[in-house]
GROMACS .gro file of C-alpha atoms in nm:
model
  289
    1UNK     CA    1  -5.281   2.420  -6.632
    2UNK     CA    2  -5.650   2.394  -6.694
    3UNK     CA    3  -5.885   2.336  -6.391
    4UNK     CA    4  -5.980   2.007  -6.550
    5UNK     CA    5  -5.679   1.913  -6.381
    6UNK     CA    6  -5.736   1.977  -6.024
    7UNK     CA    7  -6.009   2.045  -5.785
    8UNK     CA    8  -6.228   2.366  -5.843
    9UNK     CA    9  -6.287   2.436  -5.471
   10UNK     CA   10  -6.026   2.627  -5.294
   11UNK     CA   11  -6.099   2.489  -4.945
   12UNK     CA   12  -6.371   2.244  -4.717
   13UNK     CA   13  -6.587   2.527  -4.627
   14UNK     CA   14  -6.971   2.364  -4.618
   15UNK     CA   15  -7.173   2.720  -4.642
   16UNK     CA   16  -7.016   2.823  -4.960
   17UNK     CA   17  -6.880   2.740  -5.286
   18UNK     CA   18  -6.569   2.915  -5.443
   19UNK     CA   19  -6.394   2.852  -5.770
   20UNK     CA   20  -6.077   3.020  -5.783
   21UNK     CA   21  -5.936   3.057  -6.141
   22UNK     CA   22  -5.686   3.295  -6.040
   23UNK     CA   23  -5.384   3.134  -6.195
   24UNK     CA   24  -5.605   2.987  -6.500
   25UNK     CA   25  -5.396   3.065  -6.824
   26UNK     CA   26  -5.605   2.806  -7.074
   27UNK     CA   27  -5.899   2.640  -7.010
   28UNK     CA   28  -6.103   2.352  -7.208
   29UNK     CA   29  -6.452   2.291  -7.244
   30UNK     CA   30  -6.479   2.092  -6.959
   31UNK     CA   31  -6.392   2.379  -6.715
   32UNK     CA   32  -6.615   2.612  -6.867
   33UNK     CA   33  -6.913   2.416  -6.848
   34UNK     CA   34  -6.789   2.228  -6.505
   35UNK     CA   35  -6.750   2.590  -6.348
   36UNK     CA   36  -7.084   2.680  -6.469
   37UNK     CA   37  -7.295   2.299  -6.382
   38UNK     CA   38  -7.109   2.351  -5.997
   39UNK     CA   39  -7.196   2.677  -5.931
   40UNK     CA   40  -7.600   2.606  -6.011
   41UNK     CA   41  -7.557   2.281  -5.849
   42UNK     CA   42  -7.431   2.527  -5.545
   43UNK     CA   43  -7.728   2.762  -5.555
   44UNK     CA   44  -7.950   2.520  -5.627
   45UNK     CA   45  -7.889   2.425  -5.233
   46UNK     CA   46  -7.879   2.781  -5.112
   47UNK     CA   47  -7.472   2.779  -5.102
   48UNK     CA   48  -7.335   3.130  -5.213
   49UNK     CA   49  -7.083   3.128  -5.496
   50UNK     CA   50  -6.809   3.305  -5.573
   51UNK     CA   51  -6.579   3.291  -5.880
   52UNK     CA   52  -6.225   3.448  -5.867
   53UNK     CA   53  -6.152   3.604  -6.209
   54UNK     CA   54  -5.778   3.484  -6.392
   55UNK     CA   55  -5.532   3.731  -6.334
   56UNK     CA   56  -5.475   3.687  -6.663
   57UNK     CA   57  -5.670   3.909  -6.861
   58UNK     CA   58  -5.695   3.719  -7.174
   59UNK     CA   59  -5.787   3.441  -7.015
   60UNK     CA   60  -6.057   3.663  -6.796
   61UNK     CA   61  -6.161   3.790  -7.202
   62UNK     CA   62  -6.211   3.398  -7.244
   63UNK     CA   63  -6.430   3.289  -6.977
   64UNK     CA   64  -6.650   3.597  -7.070
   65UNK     CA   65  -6.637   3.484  -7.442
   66UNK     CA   66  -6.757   3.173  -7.399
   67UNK     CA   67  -7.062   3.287  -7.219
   68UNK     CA   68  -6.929   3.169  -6.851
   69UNK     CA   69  -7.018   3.470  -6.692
   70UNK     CA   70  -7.363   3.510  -6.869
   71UNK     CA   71  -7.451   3.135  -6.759
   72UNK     CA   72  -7.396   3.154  -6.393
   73UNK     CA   73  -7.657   3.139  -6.161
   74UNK     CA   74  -7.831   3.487  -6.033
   75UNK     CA   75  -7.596   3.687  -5.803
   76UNK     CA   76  -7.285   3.513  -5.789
   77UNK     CA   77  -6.987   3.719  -5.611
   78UNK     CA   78  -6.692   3.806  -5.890
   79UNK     CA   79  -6.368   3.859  -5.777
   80UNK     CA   80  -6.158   4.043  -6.002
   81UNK     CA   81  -6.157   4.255  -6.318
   82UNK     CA   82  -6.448   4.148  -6.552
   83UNK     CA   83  -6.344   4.260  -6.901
   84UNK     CA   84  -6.625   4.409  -7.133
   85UNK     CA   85  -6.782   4.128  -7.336
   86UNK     CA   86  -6.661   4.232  -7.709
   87UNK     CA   87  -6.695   3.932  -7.954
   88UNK     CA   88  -6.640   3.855  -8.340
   89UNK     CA   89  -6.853   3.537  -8.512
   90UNK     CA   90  -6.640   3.226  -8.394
   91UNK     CA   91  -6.964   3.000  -8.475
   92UNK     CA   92  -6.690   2.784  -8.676
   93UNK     CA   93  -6.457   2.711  -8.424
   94UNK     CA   94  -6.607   2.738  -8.129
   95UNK     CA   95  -6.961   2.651  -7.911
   96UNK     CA   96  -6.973   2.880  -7.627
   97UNK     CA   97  -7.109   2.718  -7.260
   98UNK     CA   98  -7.494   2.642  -7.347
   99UNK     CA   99  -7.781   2.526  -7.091
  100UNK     CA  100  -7.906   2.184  -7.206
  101UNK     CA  101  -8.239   2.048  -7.151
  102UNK     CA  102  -8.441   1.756  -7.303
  103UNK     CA  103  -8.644   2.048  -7.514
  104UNK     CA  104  -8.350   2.194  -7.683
  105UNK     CA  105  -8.152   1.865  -7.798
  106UNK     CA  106  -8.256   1.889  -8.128
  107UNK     CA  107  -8.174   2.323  -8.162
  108UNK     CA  108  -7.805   2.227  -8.025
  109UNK     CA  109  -7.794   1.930  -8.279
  110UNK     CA  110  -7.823   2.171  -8.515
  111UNK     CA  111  -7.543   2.393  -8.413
  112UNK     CA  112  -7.291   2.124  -8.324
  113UNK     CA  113  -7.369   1.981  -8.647
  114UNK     CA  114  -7.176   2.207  -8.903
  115UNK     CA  115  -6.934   2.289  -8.660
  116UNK     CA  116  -6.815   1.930  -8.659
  117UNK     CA  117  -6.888   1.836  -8.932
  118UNK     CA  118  -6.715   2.167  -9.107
  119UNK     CA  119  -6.390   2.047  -8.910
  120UNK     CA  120  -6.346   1.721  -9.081
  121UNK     CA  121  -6.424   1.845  -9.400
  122UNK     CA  122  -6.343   1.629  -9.678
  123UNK     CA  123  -6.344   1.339  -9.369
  124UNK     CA  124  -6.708   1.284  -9.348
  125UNK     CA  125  -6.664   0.978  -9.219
  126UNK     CA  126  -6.428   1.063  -8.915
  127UNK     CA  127  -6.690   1.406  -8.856
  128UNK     CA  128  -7.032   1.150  -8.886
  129UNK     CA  129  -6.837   0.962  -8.593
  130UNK     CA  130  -6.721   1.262  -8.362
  131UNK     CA  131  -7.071   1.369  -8.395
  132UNK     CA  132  -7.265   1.021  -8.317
  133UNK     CA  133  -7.026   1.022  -8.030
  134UNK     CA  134  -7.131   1.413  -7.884
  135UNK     CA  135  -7.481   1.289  -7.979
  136UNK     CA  136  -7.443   1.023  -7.716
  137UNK     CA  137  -7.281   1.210  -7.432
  138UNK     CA  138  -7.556   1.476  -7.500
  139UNK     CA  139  -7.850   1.203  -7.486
  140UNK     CA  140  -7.643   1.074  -7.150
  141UNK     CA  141  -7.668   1.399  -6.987
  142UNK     CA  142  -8.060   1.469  -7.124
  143UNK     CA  143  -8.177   1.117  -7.030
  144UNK     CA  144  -7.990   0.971  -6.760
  145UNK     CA  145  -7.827   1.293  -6.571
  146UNK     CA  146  -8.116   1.530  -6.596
  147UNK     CA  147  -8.220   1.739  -6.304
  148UNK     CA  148  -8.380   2.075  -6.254
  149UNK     CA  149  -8.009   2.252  -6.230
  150UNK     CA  150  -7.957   2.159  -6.584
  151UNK     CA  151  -7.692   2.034  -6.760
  152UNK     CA  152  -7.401   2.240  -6.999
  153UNK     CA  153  -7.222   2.174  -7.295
  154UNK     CA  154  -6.919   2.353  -7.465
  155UNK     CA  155  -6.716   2.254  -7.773
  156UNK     CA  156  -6.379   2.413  -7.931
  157UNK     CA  157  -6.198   2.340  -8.233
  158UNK     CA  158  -5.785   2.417  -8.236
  159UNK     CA  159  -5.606   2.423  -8.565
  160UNK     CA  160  -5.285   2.280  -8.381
  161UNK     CA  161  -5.073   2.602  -8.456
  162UNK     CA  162  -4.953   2.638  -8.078
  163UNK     CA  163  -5.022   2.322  -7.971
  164UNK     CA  164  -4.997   1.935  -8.076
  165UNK     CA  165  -5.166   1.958  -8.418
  166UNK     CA  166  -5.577   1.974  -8.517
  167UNK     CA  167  -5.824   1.859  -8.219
  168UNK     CA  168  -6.213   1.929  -8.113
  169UNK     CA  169  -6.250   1.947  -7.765
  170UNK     CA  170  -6.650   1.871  -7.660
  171UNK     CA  171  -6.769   1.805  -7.286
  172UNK     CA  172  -7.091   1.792  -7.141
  173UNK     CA  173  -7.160   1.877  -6.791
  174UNK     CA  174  -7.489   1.770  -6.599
  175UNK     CA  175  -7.575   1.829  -6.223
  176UNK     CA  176  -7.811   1.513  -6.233
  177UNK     CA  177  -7.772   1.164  -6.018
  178UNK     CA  178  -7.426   1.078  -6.148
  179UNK     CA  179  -7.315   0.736  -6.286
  180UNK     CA  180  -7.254   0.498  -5.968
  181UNK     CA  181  -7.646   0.590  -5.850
  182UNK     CA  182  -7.798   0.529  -6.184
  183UNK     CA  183  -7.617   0.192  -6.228
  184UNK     CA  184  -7.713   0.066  -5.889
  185UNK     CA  185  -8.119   0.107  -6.002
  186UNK     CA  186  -8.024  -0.186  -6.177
  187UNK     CA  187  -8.056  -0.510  -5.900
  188UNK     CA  188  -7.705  -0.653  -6.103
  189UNK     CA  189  -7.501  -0.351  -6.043
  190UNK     CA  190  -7.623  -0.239  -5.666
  191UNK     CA  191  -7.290  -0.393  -5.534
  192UNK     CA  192  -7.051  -0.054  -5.660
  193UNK     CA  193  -6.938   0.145  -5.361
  194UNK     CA  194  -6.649   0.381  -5.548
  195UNK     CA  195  -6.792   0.613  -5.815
  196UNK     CA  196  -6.409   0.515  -6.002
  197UNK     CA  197  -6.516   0.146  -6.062
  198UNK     CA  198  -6.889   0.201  -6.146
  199UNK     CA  199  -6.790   0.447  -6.422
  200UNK     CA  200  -6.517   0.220  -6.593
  201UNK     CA  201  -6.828  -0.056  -6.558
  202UNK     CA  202  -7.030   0.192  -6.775
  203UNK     CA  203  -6.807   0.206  -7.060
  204UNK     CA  204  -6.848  -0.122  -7.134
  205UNK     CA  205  -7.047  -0.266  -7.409
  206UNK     CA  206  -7.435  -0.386  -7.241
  207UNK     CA  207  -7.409  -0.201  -6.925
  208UNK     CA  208  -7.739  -0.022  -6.813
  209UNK     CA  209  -7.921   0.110  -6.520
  210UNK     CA  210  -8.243   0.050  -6.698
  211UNK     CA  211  -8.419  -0.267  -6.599
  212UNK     CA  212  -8.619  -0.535  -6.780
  213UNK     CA  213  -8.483  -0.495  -7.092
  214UNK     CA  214  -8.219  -0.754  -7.268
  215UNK     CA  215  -7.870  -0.613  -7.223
  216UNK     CA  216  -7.836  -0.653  -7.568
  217UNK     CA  217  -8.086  -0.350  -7.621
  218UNK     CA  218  -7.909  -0.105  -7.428
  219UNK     CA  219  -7.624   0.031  -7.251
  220UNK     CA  220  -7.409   0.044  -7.533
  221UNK     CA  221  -7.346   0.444  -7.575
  222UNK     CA  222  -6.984   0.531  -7.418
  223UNK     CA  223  -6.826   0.202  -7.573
  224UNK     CA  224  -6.940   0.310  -7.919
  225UNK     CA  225  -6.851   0.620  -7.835
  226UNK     CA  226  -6.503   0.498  -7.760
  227UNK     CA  227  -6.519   0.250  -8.088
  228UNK     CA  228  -6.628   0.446  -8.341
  229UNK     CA  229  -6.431   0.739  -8.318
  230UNK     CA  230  -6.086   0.576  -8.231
  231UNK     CA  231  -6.116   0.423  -8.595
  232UNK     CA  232  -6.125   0.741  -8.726
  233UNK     CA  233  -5.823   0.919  -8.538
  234UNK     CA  234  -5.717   0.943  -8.162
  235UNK     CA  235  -5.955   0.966  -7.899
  236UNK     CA  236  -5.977   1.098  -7.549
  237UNK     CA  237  -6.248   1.061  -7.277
  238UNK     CA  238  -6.296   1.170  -6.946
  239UNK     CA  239  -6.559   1.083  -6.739
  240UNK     CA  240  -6.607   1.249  -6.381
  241UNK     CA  241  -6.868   1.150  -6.168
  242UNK     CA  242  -6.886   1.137  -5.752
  243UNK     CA  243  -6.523   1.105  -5.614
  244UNK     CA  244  -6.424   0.885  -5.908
  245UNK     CA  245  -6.291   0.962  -6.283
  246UNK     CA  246  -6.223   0.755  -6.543
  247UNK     CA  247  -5.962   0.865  -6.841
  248UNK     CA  248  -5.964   0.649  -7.181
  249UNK     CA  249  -5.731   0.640  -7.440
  250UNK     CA  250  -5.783   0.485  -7.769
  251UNK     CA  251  -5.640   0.505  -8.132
  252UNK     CA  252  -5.725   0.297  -8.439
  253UNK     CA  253  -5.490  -0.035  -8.299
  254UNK     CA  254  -5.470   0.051  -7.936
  255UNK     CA  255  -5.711   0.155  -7.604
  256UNK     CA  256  -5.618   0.187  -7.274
  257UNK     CA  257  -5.805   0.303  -6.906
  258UNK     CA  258  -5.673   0.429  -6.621
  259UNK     CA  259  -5.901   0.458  -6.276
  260UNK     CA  260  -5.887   0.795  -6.060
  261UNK     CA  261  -6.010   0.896  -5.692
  262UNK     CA  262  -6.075   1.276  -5.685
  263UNK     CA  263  -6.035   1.519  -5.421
  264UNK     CA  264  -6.331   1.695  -5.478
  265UNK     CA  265  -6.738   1.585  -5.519
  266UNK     CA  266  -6.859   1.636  -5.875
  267UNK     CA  267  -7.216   1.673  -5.883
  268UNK     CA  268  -7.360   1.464  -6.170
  269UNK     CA  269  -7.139   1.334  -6.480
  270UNK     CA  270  -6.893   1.524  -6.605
  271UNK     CA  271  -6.769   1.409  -7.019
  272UNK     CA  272  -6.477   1.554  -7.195
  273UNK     CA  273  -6.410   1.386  -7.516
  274UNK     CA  274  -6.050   1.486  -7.711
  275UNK     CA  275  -6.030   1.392  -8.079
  276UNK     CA  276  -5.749   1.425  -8.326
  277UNK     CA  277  -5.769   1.382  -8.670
  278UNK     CA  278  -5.530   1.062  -8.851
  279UNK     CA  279  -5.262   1.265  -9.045
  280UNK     CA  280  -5.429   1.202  -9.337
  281UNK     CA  281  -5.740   1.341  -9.276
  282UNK     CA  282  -5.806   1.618  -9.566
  283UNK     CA  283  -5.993   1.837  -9.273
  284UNK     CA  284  -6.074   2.216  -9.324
  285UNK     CA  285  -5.835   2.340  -9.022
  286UNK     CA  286  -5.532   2.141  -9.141
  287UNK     CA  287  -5.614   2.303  -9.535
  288UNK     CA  288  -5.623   2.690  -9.350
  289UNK     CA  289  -5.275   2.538  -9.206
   0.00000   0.00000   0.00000
């Protein structure tokens, strides 16, 4: 089960922060950049960290794959076996954890670009979508979440060979003032109390913490993120912010939204967006199937 699914910390302990992947046998973008956004969010107030390595070594070959390791913050305790860090070019299926900032925006763009974009393939529709929609979470996280701990994103294509046919994962992970506190700047939303209900509030269409501006202007970026790219195949969206998530389903005739409290205190906004291609999609992973 991947840690996206639970809490990260392994107990209420105030002086320290530990994220225990021990039993971690697959893991999605969202846990590799959440692991990496919490632990700098934890040294970032003087809180040791410690990350306990999967048992399972290919998993433990994952996390150091996808840069987790090489992204934590400076002296972190490791628990476990840390395998050698041997890699092969993946730069087509894969965006391993990367430290976002407002200067780099437009270097990522150009990364995520063909790797999207060279999933959908023929579909340049569907891939122009996906990637308005990473574009927005990105701009979220760079313009509304940013704080000197930074922000992380991670991205991973799956041909659907072992699992429930072609998807791109992409999340986006910042350590910044989360959701519920950026809403209530604005006079018309100070009233939210539960990070849950402020969140769903956001994905509607006009919905800003920016003041003196027409809602008309603004506010629009996680329902278009939702709209445009359920025309063009299935989506999924997560959004994790304070004690409060928000999960969104939505496919070309149907959407639905379910409310979550969590257990555990996510620092910032956490975005994990799930799409699947429409069966006839002529992408490139279906064509290697």
């Amino acid at each position: 089960m991947p840690l996206a699914g639970g809490a990260f910390l392994t107990g209420q302990d105030p002086d320290q922060l530990v994220l225990d992947a021990t039993a971690l046998t697959f893991a999605c973008p969202l846990d590799l950049a959440g692991i990496v956004a919490w632990a700098h969010w934890a040294a970032s107030g003087a809180l040791p960290v410690t990350l306990m390595m999967p048992t399972d070594q290919a998993m433990a070959s994952y996390l150091q794959r996808m840069d987790v390791l090489r992204h934590l913050p400076s002296r972190p305790r490791i628990i476990g076996r840390v395998p050698p860090d041997t890699r092969s070019d993946q730069s087509g299926s894969l965006l391993e954890v990367t430290a976002l900032n407002p200067s780099n925006v437009d270097d990522l763009a150009e990364r995520l670009g063909p790797l999207v974009m060279g999933f959908y393939g023929e579909d340049s529709e569907a891939g122009a979508a996906v990637l308005r929609a990473c574009g927005e979470l990105i701009g979220n996280a760079t313009e509304h979440g940013p704080s000197e701990r930074g922000a992380f994103m991670a991205a991973q294509l799956h041909t659907g060979t072992t699992t429930d046919g072609p998807r791109l994962e992409f999340a986006v992970c910042d350590t910044g003032m989360g959701i519920m506190e950026h809403l209530r700047r604005n006079p018309k939303y100070a009233f939210y109390t539960q990070d849950k209900h402020a969140i769903a509030r956001a994905t509607r269409a006009g919905v800003t913490g920016v003041t003196g501006v027409p809602d008309d202007k603004r506010g629009n970026g996680l329902y278009d993120v939702i709209k445009d790219t359920r025309r063009v195949g299935e989506v999924s969206l997560r959004i994790r912010s304070g004690k409060g998530e928000v999960r969104i389903h939505g496919a070309t005739n149907s959407q639905r939204q379910t409310l979550h409290d969590r257990p555990d205190q996510t620092a910032g906004t956490w975005a994990w967006l799930t799409h699947r291609v429409n069966t006839t999609s002529k992408t490139v992973v279906q064509s290697r199937e």
